[in-house]
Coordinates of C-alpha atoms in Angstrom, one line a residue:
M1 CA 27.3 -25.5 6.0
T2 CA 30.1 -23.1 5.6
G3 CA 31.7 -21.0 2.8
V4 CA 30.3 -18.4 0.6
L5 CA 27.3 -18.5 -1.5
R6 CA 27.5 -16.5 -4.7
V7 CA 24.3 -15.4 -6.0
G8 CA 24.0 -13.5 -9.2
N9 CA 20.9 -11.7 -10.6
A10 CA 20.3 -11.6 -14.2
S11 CA 17.1 -9.7 -14.5
G12 CA 15.6 -6.8 -12.5
F13 CA 12.1 -6.4 -14.4
Y14 CA 10.1 -8.2 -17.1
G15 CA 12.1 -6.5 -20.2
D16 CA 15.5 -6.3 -18.8
R17 CA 18.7 -7.0 -20.8
S18 CA 18.2 -10.1 -22.9
T19 CA 21.8 -11.0 -22.9
A20 CA 22.3 -10.8 -19.2
W21 CA 21.8 -14.6 -18.6
R22 CA 24.6 -15.6 -20.9
E23 CA 26.6 -12.6 -19.7
M24 CA 26.5 -13.7 -15.9
L25 CA 26.9 -17.5 -16.7
D26 CA 29.9 -16.8 -18.8
G27 CA 31.4 -14.0 -16.7
G28 CA 32.9 -15.8 -13.8
E29 CA 31.9 -18.3 -10.8
L30 CA 28.3 -18.4 -9.6
D31 CA 26.3 -20.9 -7.3
V32 CA 22.9 -19.3 -8.1
L33 CA 21.5 -17.0 -10.6
T34 CA 18.3 -15.4 -10.1
G35 CA 15.9 -13.4 -12.3
D36 CA 13.1 -11.1 -11.0
Y37 CA 10.5 -10.3 -13.4
L38 CA 7.5 -9.1 -11.1
A39 CA 6.3 -5.5 -10.3
E40 CA 2.9 -4.3 -9.6
L41 CA 2.4 -3.5 -13.4
T42 CA 3.5 -6.6 -14.2
M43 CA 1.0 -8.6 -12.6
L44 CA -1.4 -6.8 -14.3
I45 CA 0.3 -7.4 -18.0
L46 CA 0.5 -11.1 -17.0
G47 CA -3.4 -11.2 -15.7
R48 CA -4.6 -9.7 -19.2
D49 CA -2.5 -12.3 -20.9
R50 CA -4.3 -15.0 -18.9
L51 CA -7.7 -13.4 -19.9
R52 CA -6.4 -14.2 -23.3
D53 CA -5.2 -17.6 -22.8
P54 CA -5.5 -19.3 -19.5
A55 CA -2.1 -21.4 -20.2
L56 CA -0.3 -18.0 -19.9
G57 CA 0.6 -15.6 -17.1
Y58 CA 4.2 -16.2 -16.9
A59 CA 7.0 -14.1 -18.3
K60 CA 7.5 -15.5 -21.8
T61 CA 10.8 -13.8 -22.3
F62 CA 12.4 -15.8 -19.5
L63 CA 11.5 -19.1 -21.7
R64 CA 13.5 -17.7 -24.7
Q65 CA 16.4 -16.4 -22.6
L66 CA 16.8 -19.9 -20.7
E67 CA 16.7 -21.7 -24.1
G68 CA 20.3 -20.7 -25.1
C69 CA 21.5 -21.0 -21.2
L70 CA 20.1 -23.9 -19.5
G71 CA 22.8 -26.4 -20.7
T72 CA 25.5 -24.1 -19.6
A73 CA 23.8 -23.5 -16.2
L74 CA 23.7 -27.3 -15.7
D75 CA 27.2 -28.0 -17.0
R76 CA 28.5 -25.5 -14.4
G77 CA 26.3 -26.5 -11.4
V78 CA 24.7 -23.0 -11.3
R79 CA 21.2 -23.2 -10.1
I80 CA 18.5 -21.2 -11.2
V81 CA 15.7 -19.3 -9.2
T82 CA 13.3 -17.0 -10.7
N83 CA 9.6 -15.5 -9.9
A84 CA 9.1 -15.3 -13.8
G85 CA 6.3 -17.9 -12.9
G86 CA 4.1 -14.8 -12.2
L87 CA 0.4 -16.1 -11.9
N88 CA 1.1 -19.5 -13.5
P89 CA 4.4 -21.1 -12.0
A90 CA 3.3 -24.7 -12.8
G91 CA 2.6 -23.6 -16.4
L92 CA 6.3 -22.1 -16.7
A93 CA 7.9 -25.3 -14.6
A94 CA 6.0 -27.7 -17.4
A95 CA 7.1 -25.3 -20.0
I96 CA 10.9 -25.7 -18.8
G97 CA 10.5 -29.4 -18.6
A98 CA 9.3 -29.5 -22.2
L99 CA 12.1 -27.2 -23.3
A100 CA 14.9 -29.5 -21.6
D101 CA 13.0 -32.3 -23.3
R102 CA 13.6 -30.6 -26.6
L103 CA 17.4 -29.9 -26.1
G104 CA 18.0 -33.3 -24.8
L105 CA 18.9 -32.1 -21.1
A106 CA 17.8 -33.6 -18.2
V107 CA 16.6 -31.1 -15.6
R108 CA 15.0 -31.0 -12.2
V109 CA 12.5 -28.4 -11.9
A110 CA 10.5 -27.5 -8.7
H111 CA 8.0 -24.6 -8.2
V112 CA 6.3 -22.9 -5.6
E113 CA 2.8 -21.8 -5.3
G114 CA 0.0 -20.7 -3.0
D115 CA 0.5 -17.0 -3.6
A116 CA -2.5 -16.9 -5.6
L117 CA -5.8 -15.9 -3.7
A118 CA -9.4 -16.4 -4.6
R119 CA -10.9 -12.9 -5.2
P120 CA -13.8 -13.3 -7.8
D121 CA -13.9 -9.5 -8.0
A122 CA -10.2 -9.1 -8.7
L123 CA -8.2 -9.7 -12.0
T124 CA -5.2 -10.9 -9.9
A125 CA -4.9 -11.0 -6.0
N126 CA -1.3 -12.6 -5.0
A127 CA 0.2 -12.7 -1.5
Y128 CA 4.0 -12.0 -1.1
L129 CA 5.4 -15.4 0.1
G130 CA 8.6 -15.7 1.8
A131 CA 11.8 -18.0 0.9
F132 CA 11.3 -21.0 2.8
G133 CA 9.4 -22.8 -0.2
I134 CA 12.5 -21.9 -2.2
A135 CA 14.8 -23.4 0.1
A136 CA 12.8 -26.5 0.2
C137 CA 12.8 -27.1 -3.7
L138 CA 16.5 -26.5 -3.5
D139 CA 17.1 -29.0 -0.5
A140 CA 15.1 -31.7 -2.7
G141 CA 17.6 -31.2 -5.6
A142 CA 16.1 -28.7 -7.9
D143 CA 18.3 -27.3 -10.6
V144 CA 15.6 -24.6 -11.6
V145 CA 13.0 -23.2 -9.2
V146 CA 10.0 -21.3 -10.5
T147 CA 7.9 -19.1 -8.2
G148 CA 4.8 -16.9 -8.5
R149 CA 4.6 -13.9 -6.4
V150 CA 7.2 -14.0 -3.6
T151 CA 9.2 -10.9 -2.1
D152 CA 11.9 -10.0 -4.5
A153 CA 14.6 -10.5 -1.8
S154 CA 13.5 -14.1 -1.3
L155 CA 15.0 -15.2 -4.7
A156 CA 18.3 -14.6 -2.8
V157 CA 17.2 -15.5 0.7
G158 CA 15.9 -19.0 -0.2
P159 CA 19.3 -20.3 -1.7
A160 CA 21.2 -18.9 1.5
I161 CA 18.6 -20.8 3.7
A162 CA 19.2 -24.0 1.7
R163 CA 23.1 -23.4 1.7
F164 CA 23.3 -22.6 5.4
G165 CA 20.6 -24.3 7.0
W166 CA 19.1 -21.4 8.8
G167 CA 15.7 -21.8 10.5
R168 CA 13.1 -19.2 11.4
D169 CA 14.7 -18.1 14.6
D170 CA 17.8 -17.1 12.6
L171 CA 16.6 -13.4 12.4
D172 CA 19.9 -11.7 11.9
A173 CA 21.0 -13.8 9.3
L174 CA 17.5 -13.8 7.5
A175 CA 17.7 -10.2 7.6
G176 CA 21.3 -9.9 6.4
A177 CA 20.4 -11.9 3.2
T178 CA 17.1 -9.9 2.9
V179 CA 19.3 -6.8 2.3
A180 CA 21.7 -8.7 -0.1
G181 CA 18.5 -9.7 -1.8
H182 CA 17.1 -6.5 -2.0
L183 CA 20.2 -5.0 -3.3
I184 CA 20.6 -7.5 -6.5
E185 CA 16.9 -7.7 -7.2
C186 CA 16.9 -4.6 -9.4
G187 CA 20.1 -5.8 -11.4
A188 CA 22.3 -3.1 -12.8
Q189 CA 20.6 -0.6 -10.5
V190 CA 23.3 -1.5 -7.7
T191 CA 26.1 -1.4 -10.3
G192 CA 25.6 2.0 -11.5
G193 CA 22.3 1.9 -13.4
N194 CA 20.3 5.0 -12.7
F195 CA 23.1 6.4 -10.3
S196 CA 22.9 10.1 -9.5
F197 CA 26.6 10.4 -10.1
F198 CA 26.9 8.6 -13.1
T199 CA 29.3 10.9 -15.0
E200 CA 32.0 9.5 -12.1
L201 CA 31.5 5.9 -13.2
P202 CA 34.8 4.4 -15.0
D203 CA 32.5 3.8 -18.1
G204 CA 30.3 6.9 -17.6
G205 CA 27.4 4.4 -16.9
H206 CA 27.1 3.2 -20.6
R207 CA 26.7 -0.6 -19.8
P208 CA 26.8 -1.6 -16.1
G209 CA 27.3 -5.3 -15.5
F210 CA 24.8 -7.1 -13.3
P211 CA 25.3 -7.8 -9.6
I212 CA 26.5 -10.6 -7.4
A213 CA 25.9 -11.1 -3.7
E214 CA 28.5 -13.0 -1.9
I215 CA 26.5 -14.2 1.2
H216 CA 28.3 -15.5 4.3
P217 CA 27.0 -18.2 6.9
D218 CA 26.1 -15.2 9.4
G219 CA 23.9 -13.3 6.6
S220 CA 26.6 -10.8 5.7
S221 CA 27.4 -10.2 2.1
V222 CA 29.7 -8.7 -0.2
L223 CA 28.4 -7.1 -3.2
T224 CA 30.3 -7.1 -6.2
K225 CA 30.1 -8.0 -10.0
H226 CA 32.0 -9.9 -12.5
P227 CA 35.5 -8.6 -13.6
G228 CA 35.5 -6.3 -16.7
T229 CA 32.0 -5.6 -16.8
G230 CA 30.9 -1.9 -16.7
G231 CA 29.8 0.2 -13.9
A232 CA 30.9 0.2 -10.5
V233 CA 30.2 -1.2 -7.1
T234 CA 30.8 1.5 -4.6
V235 CA 29.4 2.4 -1.0
E236 CA 27.2 5.1 -2.9
T237 CA 25.7 2.9 -5.7
V238 CA 24.8 0.5 -2.8
T239 CA 23.2 3.1 -0.9
A240 CA 21.2 4.2 -3.7
Q241 CA 19.7 0.7 -4.2
L242 CA 19.4 0.3 -0.6
L243 CA 17.1 3.4 -0.6
Y244 CA 15.0 2.2 -3.4
E245 CA 11.2 1.5 -2.6
V246 CA 11.4 1.5 0.9
G247 CA 9.5 2.9 3.9
G248 CA 10.5 3.4 7.5
P249 CA 13.5 1.6 9.2
D250 CA 11.3 -1.5 9.6
Y251 CA 11.5 -3.4 6.0
L252 CA 8.6 -5.8 6.6
G253 CA 8.8 -9.4 5.1
P254 CA 7.2 -12.7 5.4
D255 CA 10.3 -14.3 7.1
V256 CA 11.9 -11.3 9.1
V257 CA 11.6 -7.4 9.6
T258 CA 14.9 -6.2 8.5
R259 CA 16.1 -3.1 10.4
L260 CA 17.3 -0.8 7.6
D261 CA 18.8 1.4 10.4
T262 CA 21.4 -1.2 11.3
V263 CA 23.0 -1.9 7.9
R264 CA 26.5 -0.8 7.5
L265 CA 28.7 -0.5 4.5
H266 CA 32.3 -0.8 4.1
P267 CA 34.5 -0.8 1.2
D268 CA 36.2 -4.1 0.7
G269 CA 38.4 -3.4 -2.4
P270 CA 37.7 -2.4 -6.1
D271 CA 34.0 -3.1 -6.9
R272 CA 33.4 -4.7 -3.6
V273 CA 31.1 -3.4 -0.7
R274 CA 30.5 -5.4 2.6
V275 CA 27.3 -5.4 4.1
D276 CA 26.8 -6.3 7.7
G277 CA 25.5 -5.3 11.0
V278 CA 21.9 -6.0 9.9
R279 CA 19.7 -7.0 12.5
G280 CA 16.2 -8.8 12.2
T281 CA 13.2 -9.1 14.3
P282 CA 10.2 -11.6 14.2
P283 CA 7.8 -10.8 11.0
P284 CA 4.3 -9.7 11.0
A285 CA 1.2 -12.2 11.4
T286 CA 0.3 -11.2 8.1
L287 CA 1.3 -11.2 4.5
K288 CA 1.0 -8.4 2.1
V289 CA -1.4 -9.0 -0.8
G290 CA -1.3 -7.2 -4.0
V291 CA -4.5 -6.7 -5.9
N292 CA -5.2 -5.7 -9.7
N293 CA -8.6 -4.7 -10.9
L294 CA -9.4 -3.4 -14.5
G295 CA -10.5 0.2 -13.7
G296 CA -11.8 0.9 -17.0
F297 CA -10.3 2.7 -20.3
R298 CA -8.2 5.7 -20.8
N299 CA -6.9 7.9 -23.7
A300 CA -4.8 10.7 -24.1
M301 CA -4.1 13.5 -26.5
T302 CA -1.4 16.1 -26.5
F303 CA -1.9 19.9 -27.9
V304 CA 1.2 21.8 -28.9
L305 CA 0.7 25.6 -27.8
C306 CA 3.4 27.7 -29.3
G307 CA 4.3 31.4 -28.8
L308 CA 2.1 34.0 -27.0
D309 CA -1.1 33.4 -24.9
V310 CA -0.2 30.1 -23.7
P311 CA -2.6 30.0 -20.6
A312 CA -5.4 31.6 -22.9
K313 CA -5.1 28.9 -25.6
A314 CA -5.0 25.8 -22.9
A315 CA -8.1 27.5 -21.3
L316 CA -9.8 27.4 -25.1
V317 CA -8.9 23.8 -25.6
R318 CA -10.2 22.9 -22.2
G319 CA -13.6 24.4 -23.0
Q320 CA -13.7 22.8 -26.5
I321 CA -13.1 19.3 -25.0
E322 CA -15.1 19.6 -22.3
A323 CA -18.0 20.7 -24.5
A324 CA -17.6 17.8 -26.7
V325 CA -17.2 14.8 -24.5
G326 CA -18.3 16.1 -21.1
T327 CA -15.9 16.8 -18.0
D328 CA -16.1 13.5 -16.2
G329 CA -12.9 11.7 -16.0
L330 CA -11.0 14.3 -18.0
E331 CA -7.7 15.6 -16.7
F332 CA -5.7 18.6 -18.3
T333 CA -1.9 19.0 -17.6
L334 CA -0.2 22.0 -19.0
A335 CA 3.6 21.6 -19.3
R336 CA 5.4 25.0 -19.6
T337 CA 8.1 23.7 -21.8
D338 CA 8.2 27.0 -23.8
H339 CA 11.1 29.5 -23.7
V340 CA 10.6 33.4 -24.0
D341 CA 11.9 34.7 -27.5
A342 CA 12.8 31.2 -28.8
V343 CA 14.2 31.1 -32.0
D344 CA 12.7 27.8 -33.4
T345 CA 9.0 26.2 -32.7
E346 CA 10.0 23.2 -30.4
T347 CA 11.8 25.6 -27.8
A348 CA 8.8 28.2 -28.1
S349 CA 6.0 25.5 -27.4
A350 CA 4.2 24.2 -24.2
L351 CA 2.2 21.0 -24.2
L352 CA -1.0 20.5 -23.2
H353 CA -1.8 16.9 -22.3
V354 CA -5.5 15.8 -22.1
H355 CA -6.2 12.7 -20.3
L356 CA -9.6 10.6 -20.1
R357 CA -10.5 7.7 -17.8
D358 CA -13.8 6.1 -18.2
G359 CA -15.8 2.9 -17.7
D360 CA -17.2 3.5 -21.4
R361 CA -14.7 2.3 -24.1
V362 CA -16.6 4.2 -26.8
R363 CA -16.4 7.7 -25.2
A364 CA -12.9 7.1 -23.9
G365 CA -12.0 6.0 -27.4
R366 CA -12.5 7.5 -30.7
A367 CA -15.2 9.9 -29.4
F368 CA -12.5 11.5 -27.4
S369 CA -9.5 11.6 -29.7
A370 CA -11.5 12.5 -32.7
A371 CA -13.2 15.4 -30.6
A372 CA -9.5 16.6 -30.0
V373 CA -8.6 16.3 -33.7
E374 CA -11.5 18.2 -34.9
L375 CA -10.4 21.1 -33.2
A376 CA -7.3 21.4 -35.9
L377 CA -8.9 24.2 -37.6
A378 CA -11.3 25.4 -35.2
S379 CA -9.4 26.3 -32.0
Y380 CA -6.1 28.4 -31.0
P381 CA -3.8 29.8 -33.6
G382 CA -1.0 27.4 -34.5
C383 CA -3.1 24.3 -33.3
T384 CA -1.4 21.0 -33.6
L385 CA -1.4 17.8 -31.8
T386 CA 1.4 15.1 -31.1
T387 CA -0.4 12.0 -32.3
L388 CA -3.0 10.8 -34.4
P389 CA -6.4 9.9 -33.0
G390 CA -6.6 6.4 -31.4
D391 CA -8.7 3.9 -29.6
A392 CA -8.8 3.6 -25.8
T393 CA -6.9 1.1 -23.9
P394 CA -7.7 -0.7 -20.7
Y395 CA -5.9 0.3 -17.6
G396 CA -5.5 -1.4 -14.0
V397 CA -6.1 -0.2 -10.3
F398 CA -3.6 -1.4 -7.9
T399 CA -4.7 -1.8 -4.1
A400 CA -2.9 -3.8 -1.3
D401 CA -4.1 -5.3 1.7
A402 CA -3.1 -8.2 4.1
V403 CA -4.0 -11.8 4.9
P404 CA -3.0 -14.0 8.0
Q405 CA 0.2 -15.9 7.1
A406 CA -1.7 -18.9 8.4
D407 CA -4.6 -18.8 5.8
V408 CA -2.3 -18.8 2.7
P409 CA -1.2 -22.3 1.3
H410 CA 2.4 -21.9 0.8
V411 CA 3.4 -25.0 -1.0
A412 CA 6.7 -26.3 -2.5
V413 CA 6.2 -28.5 -5.4
L414 CA 9.3 -30.7 -5.5
P415 CA 10.9 -32.0 -8.7
D416 CA 9.3 -35.5 -8.2
G417 CA 6.0 -33.9 -7.8
T418 CA 5.7 -34.1 -4.1
R419 CA 3.8 -31.3 -2.6
L420 CA 5.4 -30.0 0.7
P421 CA 3.6 -27.5 2.6
I422 CA 5.7 -24.8 4.2
P423 CA 4.3 -23.5 7.7
P424 CA 4.2 -20.4 8.6
P425 CA 6.5 -18.7 11.2
E426 CA 5.6 -19.6 14.7
T427 CA 7.0 -16.3 16.2
V428 CA 5.5 -13.2 14.8
A429 CA 5.3 -9.7 16.0
P430 CA 2.7 -6.9 15.7
V431 CA 3.5 -4.2 13.4
T432 CA 3.5 -1.0 15.4
A433 CA 2.8 2.4 13.9
G434 CA 4.6 5.0 15.8
P435 CA 4.7 8.9 15.3
T436 CA 6.7 10.0 12.2
P437 CA 10.3 10.1 13.0
G438 CA 12.6 13.0 12.1
T439 CA 10.0 15.4 11.1
A440 CA 11.3 18.3 13.4
A441 CA 14.2 20.2 12.4
A442 CA 17.7 19.5 14.0
P443 CA 19.7 22.8 14.4
T444 CA 21.6 23.7 11.4
A445 CA 24.8 25.7 11.7
A446 CA 24.7 29.3 10.4
G447 CA 27.3 30.4 7.9
P448 CA 27.9 31.9 4.7
T449 CA 25.9 30.2 1.7
R450 CA 26.0 30.1 -2.0
R451 CA 23.5 29.3 -4.6
G452 CA 23.6 26.1 -6.5
P453 CA 21.4 22.9 -7.2
L454 CA 21.0 20.5 -4.3
G455 CA 22.4 17.4 -6.3
E456 CA 25.9 19.0 -5.9
L457 CA 26.0 17.7 -2.5
V458 CA 23.6 14.8 -2.4
G459 CA 22.3 11.9 -4.3
A460 CA 18.6 10.5 -4.6
R461 CA 16.8 7.5 -5.6
S462 CA 13.1 7.3 -6.1
G463 CA 10.4 5.0 -6.8
D464 CA 6.7 3.7 -6.6
K465 CA 4.8 1.3 -4.4
G466 CA 1.3 1.3 -5.5
G467 CA -0.1 4.6 -5.5
D468 CA 2.6 5.9 -3.1
A469 CA 6.2 7.2 -4.0
N470 CA 9.4 7.0 -2.0
L471 CA 12.2 9.5 -2.2
G472 CA 15.5 8.7 -0.7
V473 CA 18.1 11.3 -0.2
W474 CA 21.8 10.7 0.8
A475 CA 24.6 12.9 1.8
R476 CA 28.1 12.2 0.2
T477 CA 30.1 13.2 3.4
D478 CA 29.5 13.4 7.4
A479 CA 29.7 17.2 7.1
T480 CA 26.9 17.2 4.6
W481 CA 24.7 15.0 6.4
E482 CA 24.7 17.1 9.5
W483 CA 23.5 19.9 7.5
L484 CA 21.1 17.8 5.5
R485 CA 19.4 16.0 8.5
G486 CA 18.3 19.3 9.9
W487 CA 17.7 21.4 6.5
L488 CA 15.6 18.8 4.6
T489 CA 12.4 18.6 6.4
V490 CA 8.9 17.5 5.2
D491 CA 8.1 21.2 5.0
R492 CA 11.0 22.1 2.9
L493 CA 10.3 19.3 0.8
A494 CA 6.8 20.7 0.2
G495 CA 8.3 24.0 -1.0
L496 CA 11.0 22.4 -3.1
L497 CA 8.5 19.9 -4.8
P498 CA 5.1 21.3 -4.6
E499 CA 3.3 18.3 -6.0
T500 CA 3.9 16.7 -2.7
A501 CA 2.4 19.5 -0.6
T502 CA -0.9 18.2 -0.4
S503 CA 0.1 14.5 0.3
T504 CA 0.9 12.9 3.8
V505 CA 4.5 12.6 3.6
E506 CA 6.5 10.4 6.4
R507 CA 10.0 11.1 7.0
Y508 CA 12.6 8.8 8.2
E509 CA 16.4 9.2 8.9
L510 CA 18.9 6.4 8.4
P511 CA 22.1 7.5 9.9
N512 CA 24.2 4.7 9.0
L513 CA 23.4 5.7 5.5
R514 CA 23.7 9.3 5.8
A515 CA 20.3 9.2 4.4
V516 CA 16.6 10.2 5.0
N517 CA 13.7 8.8 3.0
F518 CA 10.3 10.1 2.4
V519 CA 7.4 8.1 1.9
I520 CA 4.7 10.3 -0.1
R521 CA 1.3 8.9 0.3
G522 CA -1.0 8.8 -2.6
L523 CA 1.2 10.9 -5.1
L524 CA 0.8 8.2 -7.8
G525 CA -3.2 8.2 -7.4
P526 CA -4.5 4.8 -8.1
G527 CA -1.3 3.1 -9.1
V528 CA 1.3 3.2 -11.9
A529 CA -1.0 1.7 -14.6
A530 CA -3.7 4.3 -13.9
S531 CA -1.4 7.3 -13.4
T532 CA -1.7 10.2 -15.8
R533 CA 1.3 11.9 -14.0
F534 CA 4.3 12.8 -16.5
D535 CA 6.5 10.5 -14.6
P536 CA 4.0 7.9 -13.4
Q537 CA 6.4 5.8 -11.6
A538 CA 8.2 8.6 -9.7
K539 CA 11.6 7.5 -11.1
A540 CA 12.7 11.0 -11.9
L541 CA 11.3 12.8 -8.4
G542 CA 14.9 12.3 -7.0
E543 CA 16.7 14.1 -9.8
L544 CA 13.9 16.7 -10.0
L545 CA 14.6 17.3 -6.1
R546 CA 18.7 17.5 -6.9
S547 CA 18.0 20.0 -9.7
R548 CA 16.4 22.7 -7.2
I549 CA 18.4 25.7 -6.7
V550 CA 18.7 26.2 -2.9
D551 CA 21.1 28.1 -0.5
L552 CA 24.1 25.5 0.0
P553 CA 26.5 26.0 3.0
A554 CA 29.6 27.6 1.5
A555 CA 31.8 25.4 3.5
L556 CA 30.5 22.2 1.9
A557 CA 32.4 21.4 -1.4
A558 CA 30.8 19.4 -4.2
G559 CA 32.4 16.3 -5.7
P560 CA 32.9 12.6 -4.7
P561 CA 33.5 12.0 -0.9
A562 CA 36.9 11.3 0.3
A563 CA 37.7 7.6 0.7
V564 CA 38.1 7.8 4.6
E565 CA 34.3 8.7 4.7
A566 CA 33.0 5.9 2.2
D567 CA 33.1 3.3 5.1
R568 CA 29.6 3.6 6.5

């Protein structure tokens, strides 16, 4: 089939803007509207929901959003594809049917299942399925398709397969659609949300609209948004999202390995960016499996240390807490937020965060928080805390492994109840792990320098993948790229961000994007739910890097790139 498929996205996570579904349906023409609700932490939340009630396990907010929008979508012929099914796609599909009956609407609902794996020792274990099950549901006439754990990009790739009739061997087209799906999966993050240069956006980043991918039969696409919505779609906003939560140039997926180093971005008019040139290779023989387990219980208390002798005050608290509850599972982090000769209490104070993780709920609960409060009149001068004592809360631990694609029963449950098995790809390729690219510094031109924040010249986007973090950095101009690729080495990163120095760091170059991407192994420990870092998901790591004062080449000017250099 020819033509352009307009796929919008109205949700980037469980808790995203509640009005986005209505905004997207009313804002302009769409063929498909997707909603991404799942993340590693979300699967843990849904797993805990199911422990309380086996009928749950899906994103309840989606059902509330759909109530006011389902009739509009049906009237306008907009098909809905969402992974809000989480751990219970059949349950959500049934709930949508019941909702439609109550509203007096005739709706054809299908769902995809098979991702849930039997792991008796795990709270949740789900394989990341591909897009062909979604396509089968749409081919069977579904108005709404609900999935469990599929790759985020599959929500857009599935409709493209159904529209254009791609097969397993159409690797470049599948790869192109994968890039489009990756770009819109996080909602407004590609239209100016969380953008390093938000002050340059037309509305200052106040209310970015949600994105649309216009996917073409060859897999190329144009990224855009509805007219009149906030934010912007530019080569740089697209670059930022393209670098989000990725690793090396090989972007592994269940249907195709997408070569990120082949992606090219071109301006295509106001709020329009063309994405083309994407190449794909056969997928691996295995599927990624995300596993969540309950790791124990956690609690935290924060002491305010004001004025002089801050290190000594922190040492005193540490000794007192350890004497009261023991040392196992305790972590102390001193945040030197205090200023010398400050004129008010807040700016004169440092914060001592004390975390405790333990398998014993009692020890991690009131036994710990009460011990902290009991120091109020028996510790350092000016002792105060930021919170009242509280009970411990359970935390999860995320790990990932792999299973053969052939061992996972990928099934499309069609609107009439027919169960259609989705066979795995016949052609697969091994994942090759070579030496880390780009670790050696390229020659950097000598010349006068000036002191300034790195962020004057580069943008950054960072995020989490289990216990690892990724940090993508892009140059705004060709001249800055020639400097950046030789200057920002792994060793330089360790100097600028000392917390990364003890981690294994992989560095990859993406010249088409004028970007380097760092994968920092183990920075987040056992994953977001268990992390005690101030920034547990590494979302601010890129902005920390941009704030560091370094020697910048004097010849490189700060500010937005010239239009001629925006075409990548």
